[in-house]
Amino acid sequence: MPSIDINFFRNRQNLMQSQSPIRHQVVIGVGIDLVEIKRIKKAIRRWGERFEKRVFTVQEIDYCGKEEVGFQRFAARFAAKEATLKALGTGLVGDMRWHDVEVISNPSGQPHLQLSGSVANCANQMGASQMLLSLSHTGNYAIANVILLGTTN
């Protein structure tokens, strides 16, 4: 039977207690949204730029493009906006706007959230220090998952 060096654990515990307080990240909000791509496609075809400009930022519109795959990208970004509002526990209320939640992609294509306006204020009041975003889409559906993290001692 292997032996356990109890002094190792005691020394480690003393070391941890002597250092400055450890800050841990905790989940403070989770949101998920599933969107039918044909619903977004129908709205874009019916309302065109009016719908796009109301819901998406110029950067999002440029990224999504006008090709068939663009409808999947628009749907994924719409789902991300909805999932973000769900993670905040608010929905689109008061003076919050769709543009207050923007999905930006780094050069490798990884999506990130950029909050502004009332949505950013709400996230700050909740103590959000980091936002995790995951997007996926198939031929029929787009899904987004948002996790808000905050810190605690």
mmCIF file of C-alpha atoms in Angstrom:
data_model
loop_
_atom_site.group_PDB
_atom_site.id
_atom_site.type_symbol
_atom_site.label_atom_id
_atom_site.label_comp_id
_atom_site.label_asym_id
_atom_site.label_seq_id
_atom_site.Cartn_x
_atom_site.Cartn_y
_atom_site.Cartn_z
ATOM 1 C CA MET A 1 0.000 0.000 0.000
ATOM 2 C CA PRO A 2 1.495 3.386 -0.981
ATOM 3 C CA SER A 3 2.203 5.879 1.766
ATOM 4 C CA ILE A 4 1.003 9.478 1.785
ATOM 5 C CA ASP A 5 3.337 12.259 2.885
ATOM 6 C CA ILE A 6 1.073 14.335 5.117
ATOM 7 C CA ASN A 7 3.765 17.021 5.481
ATOM 8 C CA PHE A 8 3.481 17.725 1.747
ATOM 9 C CA PHE A 9 -0.166 18.651 2.194
ATOM 10 C CA ARG A 10 0.469 20.690 5.365
ATOM 11 C CA ASN A 11 3.278 22.674 3.710
ATOM 12 C CA ARG A 12 1.168 23.305 0.627
ATOM 13 C CA GLN A 13 -1.764 24.498 2.747
ATOM 14 C CA ASN A 14 0.468 26.862 4.762
ATOM 15 C CA LEU A 15 1.971 28.257 1.560
ATOM 16 C CA MET A 16 -1.460 28.888 0.083
ATOM 17 C CA GLN A 17 -2.671 30.625 3.246
ATOM 18 C CA SER A 18 0.370 32.898 3.438
ATOM 19 C CA GLN A 19 -0.051 34.286 -0.079
ATOM 20 C CA SER A 20 -2.443 37.029 -1.090
ATOM 21 C CA PRO A 21 -6.099 36.041 -1.421
ATOM 22 C CA ILE A 22 -6.765 33.751 -4.334
ATOM 23 C CA ARG A 23 -9.394 34.993 -6.756
ATOM 24 C CA HIS A 24 -11.531 32.327 -8.344
ATOM 25 C CA GLN A 25 -13.684 32.706 -11.408
ATOM 26 C CA VAL A 26 -17.271 31.626 -10.971
ATOM 27 C CA VAL A 27 -20.116 31.261 -13.418
ATOM 28 C CA ILE A 28 -22.560 34.126 -12.954
ATOM 29 C CA GLY A 29 -24.710 33.568 -16.034
ATOM 30 C CA VAL A 30 -25.417 31.022 -18.760
ATOM 31 C CA GLY A 31 -27.452 31.512 -21.907
ATOM 32 C CA ILE A 32 -28.163 29.301 -24.892
ATOM 33 C CA ASP A 33 -30.226 29.951 -27.995
ATOM 34 C CA LEU A 34 -31.179 27.852 -31.011
ATOM 35 C CA VAL A 35 -32.304 29.560 -34.231
ATOM 36 C CA GLU A 36 -33.802 28.127 -37.401
ATOM 37 C CA ILE A 37 -31.657 29.439 -40.234
ATOM 38 C CA LYS A 38 -34.659 29.631 -42.567
ATOM 39 C CA ARG A 39 -36.309 32.084 -40.149
ATOM 40 C CA ILE A 40 -33.378 34.502 -40.418
ATOM 41 C CA LYS A 41 -33.139 33.911 -44.169
ATOM 42 C CA LYS A 42 -36.838 34.752 -44.538
ATOM 43 C CA ALA A 43 -36.465 37.958 -42.488
ATOM 44 C CA ILE A 44 -33.456 39.091 -44.527
ATOM 45 C CA ARG A 45 -35.180 38.365 -47.818
ATOM 46 C CA ARG A 46 -38.365 40.115 -46.711
ATOM 47 C CA TRP A 47 -36.895 43.155 -44.955
ATOM 48 C CA GLY A 48 -33.393 43.276 -46.478
ATOM 49 C CA GLU A 49 -31.035 45.933 -45.170
ATOM 50 C CA ARG A 50 -33.700 47.267 -42.836
ATOM 51 C CA PHE A 51 -33.583 44.042 -40.798
ATOM 52 C CA GLU A 52 -29.812 43.666 -41.079
ATOM 53 C CA LYS A 53 -29.079 47.219 -39.917
ATOM 54 C CA ARG A 54 -31.574 46.997 -37.061
ATOM 55 C CA VAL A 55 -30.102 43.803 -35.608
ATOM 56 C CA PHE A 56 -26.469 43.589 -36.746
ATOM 57 C CA THR A 57 -23.507 45.965 -36.680
ATOM 58 C CA VAL A 58 -21.716 47.011 -39.852
ATOM 59 C CA GLN A 59 -18.824 44.679 -38.973
ATOM 60 C CA GLU A 60 -21.197 41.739 -38.499
ATOM 61 C CA ILE A 61 -22.922 42.440 -41.824
ATOM 62 C CA ASP A 62 -19.554 42.645 -43.600
ATOM 63 C CA TYR A 63 -18.393 39.377 -42.005
ATOM 64 C CA CYS A 64 -21.562 37.469 -42.861
ATOM 65 C CA GLY A 65 -21.619 38.546 -46.494
ATOM 66 C CA LYS A 66 -24.336 37.952 -49.057
ATOM 67 C CA GLU A 67 -23.630 34.332 -50.021
ATOM 68 C CA GLU A 68 -25.749 31.381 -48.950
ATOM 69 C CA VAL A 69 -23.372 30.658 -46.028
ATOM 70 C CA GLY A 70 -24.083 34.211 -44.849
ATOM 71 C CA PHE A 71 -27.528 33.172 -43.633
ATOM 72 C CA GLN A 72 -25.889 30.618 -41.316
ATOM 73 C CA ARG A 73 -23.519 33.283 -40.020
ATOM 74 C CA PHE A 74 -26.346 35.775 -39.472
ATOM 75 C CA ALA A 75 -28.372 33.111 -37.635
ATOM 76 C CA ALA A 76 -25.420 32.187 -35.410
ATOM 77 C CA ARG A 77 -24.863 35.840 -34.520
ATOM 78 C CA PHE A 78 -28.551 36.355 -33.813
ATOM 79 C CA ALA A 79 -28.442 33.304 -31.515
ATOM 80 C CA ALA A 80 -25.365 34.772 -29.780
ATOM 81 C CA LYS A 81 -27.183 38.037 -29.100
ATOM 82 C CA GLU A 82 -30.174 36.162 -27.651
ATOM 83 C CA ALA A 83 -27.943 33.846 -25.589
ATOM 84 C CA THR A 84 -26.064 36.848 -24.182
ATOM 85 C CA LEU A 85 -29.280 38.513 -23.058
ATOM 86 C CA LYS A 86 -30.399 35.228 -21.484
ATOM 87 C CA ALA A 87 -27.069 34.906 -19.644
ATOM 88 C CA LEU A 88 -27.627 38.403 -18.268
ATOM 89 C CA GLY A 89 -31.157 37.401 -17.264
ATOM 90 C CA THR A 90 -32.700 40.435 -18.936
ATOM 91 C CA GLY A 91 -33.896 39.888 -22.465
ATOM 92 C CA LEU A 92 -33.988 42.987 -24.669
ATOM 93 C CA VAL A 93 -35.469 45.509 -22.223
ATOM 94 C CA GLY A 94 -35.341 49.222 -21.568
ATOM 95 C CA ASP A 95 -32.799 51.017 -23.685
ATOM 96 C CA MET A 96 -30.874 47.873 -24.635
ATOM 97 C CA ARG A 97 -30.285 47.529 -28.359
ATOM 98 C CA TRP A 98 -29.305 44.635 -30.598
ATOM 99 C CA HIS A 99 -26.135 46.547 -31.517
ATOM 100 C CA ASP A 100 -25.090 46.517 -27.840
ATOM 101 C CA VAL A 101 -24.096 42.873 -28.376
ATOM 102 C CA GLU A 102 -21.607 42.388 -31.196
ATOM 103 C CA VAL A 103 -19.950 39.164 -32.312
ATOM 104 C CA ILE A 104 -16.448 39.735 -33.611
ATOM 105 C CA SER A 105 -14.096 37.072 -34.912
ATOM 106 C CA ASN A 106 -10.342 36.999 -34.500
ATOM 107 C CA PRO A 107 -8.158 36.190 -37.542
ATOM 108 C CA SER A 108 -8.492 32.443 -36.912
ATOM 109 C CA GLY A 109 -12.293 32.763 -36.927
ATOM 110 C CA GLN A 110 -12.853 32.313 -33.179
ATOM 111 C CA PRO A 111 -15.888 34.384 -32.145
ATOM 112 C CA HIS A 112 -15.865 36.793 -29.204
ATOM 113 C CA LEU A 113 -18.457 39.091 -27.680
ATOM 114 C CA GLN A 114 -18.073 42.855 -27.605
ATOM 115 C CA LEU A 115 -20.634 44.552 -25.354
ATOM 116 C CA SER A 116 -21.507 48.234 -25.318
ATOM 117 C CA GLY A 117 -24.200 50.570 -24.034
ATOM 118 C CA SER A 118 -26.816 49.288 -21.607
ATOM 119 C CA VAL A 119 -25.857 45.655 -22.128
ATOM 120 C CA ALA A 120 -22.260 46.399 -21.072
ATOM 121 C CA ASN A 121 -23.550 48.323 -18.039
ATOM 122 C CA CYS A 122 -25.708 45.359 -17.030
ATOM 123 C CA ALA A 123 -22.778 42.931 -17.374
ATOM 124 C CA ASN A 124 -20.574 45.224 -15.277
ATOM 125 C CA GLN A 125 -23.237 45.506 -12.565
ATOM 126 C CA MET A 126 -23.405 41.709 -12.436
ATOM 127 C CA GLY A 127 -19.628 41.576 -11.982
ATOM 128 C CA ALA A 128 -18.863 39.867 -15.286
ATOM 129 C CA SER A 129 -15.133 39.803 -15.952
ATOM 130 C CA GLN A 130 -15.066 37.382 -18.876
ATOM 131 C CA MET A 131 -17.529 36.098 -21.486
ATOM 132 C CA LEU A 132 -17.174 32.772 -23.246
ATOM 133 C CA LEU A 133 -18.954 32.244 -26.566
ATOM 134 C CA SER A 134 -19.431 29.125 -28.630
ATOM 135 C CA LEU A 135 -21.241 29.114 -31.995
ATOM 136 C CA SER A 136 -22.203 26.284 -34.296
ATOM 137 C CA HIS A 137 -24.491 25.791 -37.272
ATOM 138 C CA THR A 138 -25.712 23.095 -39.615
ATOM 139 C CA GLY A 139 -27.861 23.338 -42.708
ATOM 140 C CA ASN A 140 -31.011 24.029 -40.662
ATOM 141 C CA TYR A 141 -30.024 25.434 -37.265
ATOM 142 C CA ALA A 142 -27.577 27.772 -35.573
ATOM 143 C CA ILE A 143 -26.813 27.614 -31.869
ATOM 144 C CA ALA A 144 -24.948 29.847 -29.450
ATOM 145 C CA ASN A 145 -23.836 29.269 -25.883
ATOM 146 C CA VAL A 146 -22.678 32.137 -23.663
ATOM 147 C CA ILE A 147 -21.093 31.776 -20.232
ATOM 148 C CA LEU A 148 -20.470 34.852 -18.079
ATOM 149 C CA LEU A 149 -17.687 34.561 -15.533
ATOM 150 C CA GLY A 150 -17.045 36.758 -12.523
ATOM 151 C CA THR A 151 -14.406 36.705 -9.793
ATOM 152 C CA THR A 152 -14.693 36.060 -6.100
ATOM 153 C CA ASN A 153 -12.271 35.627 -3.197
#
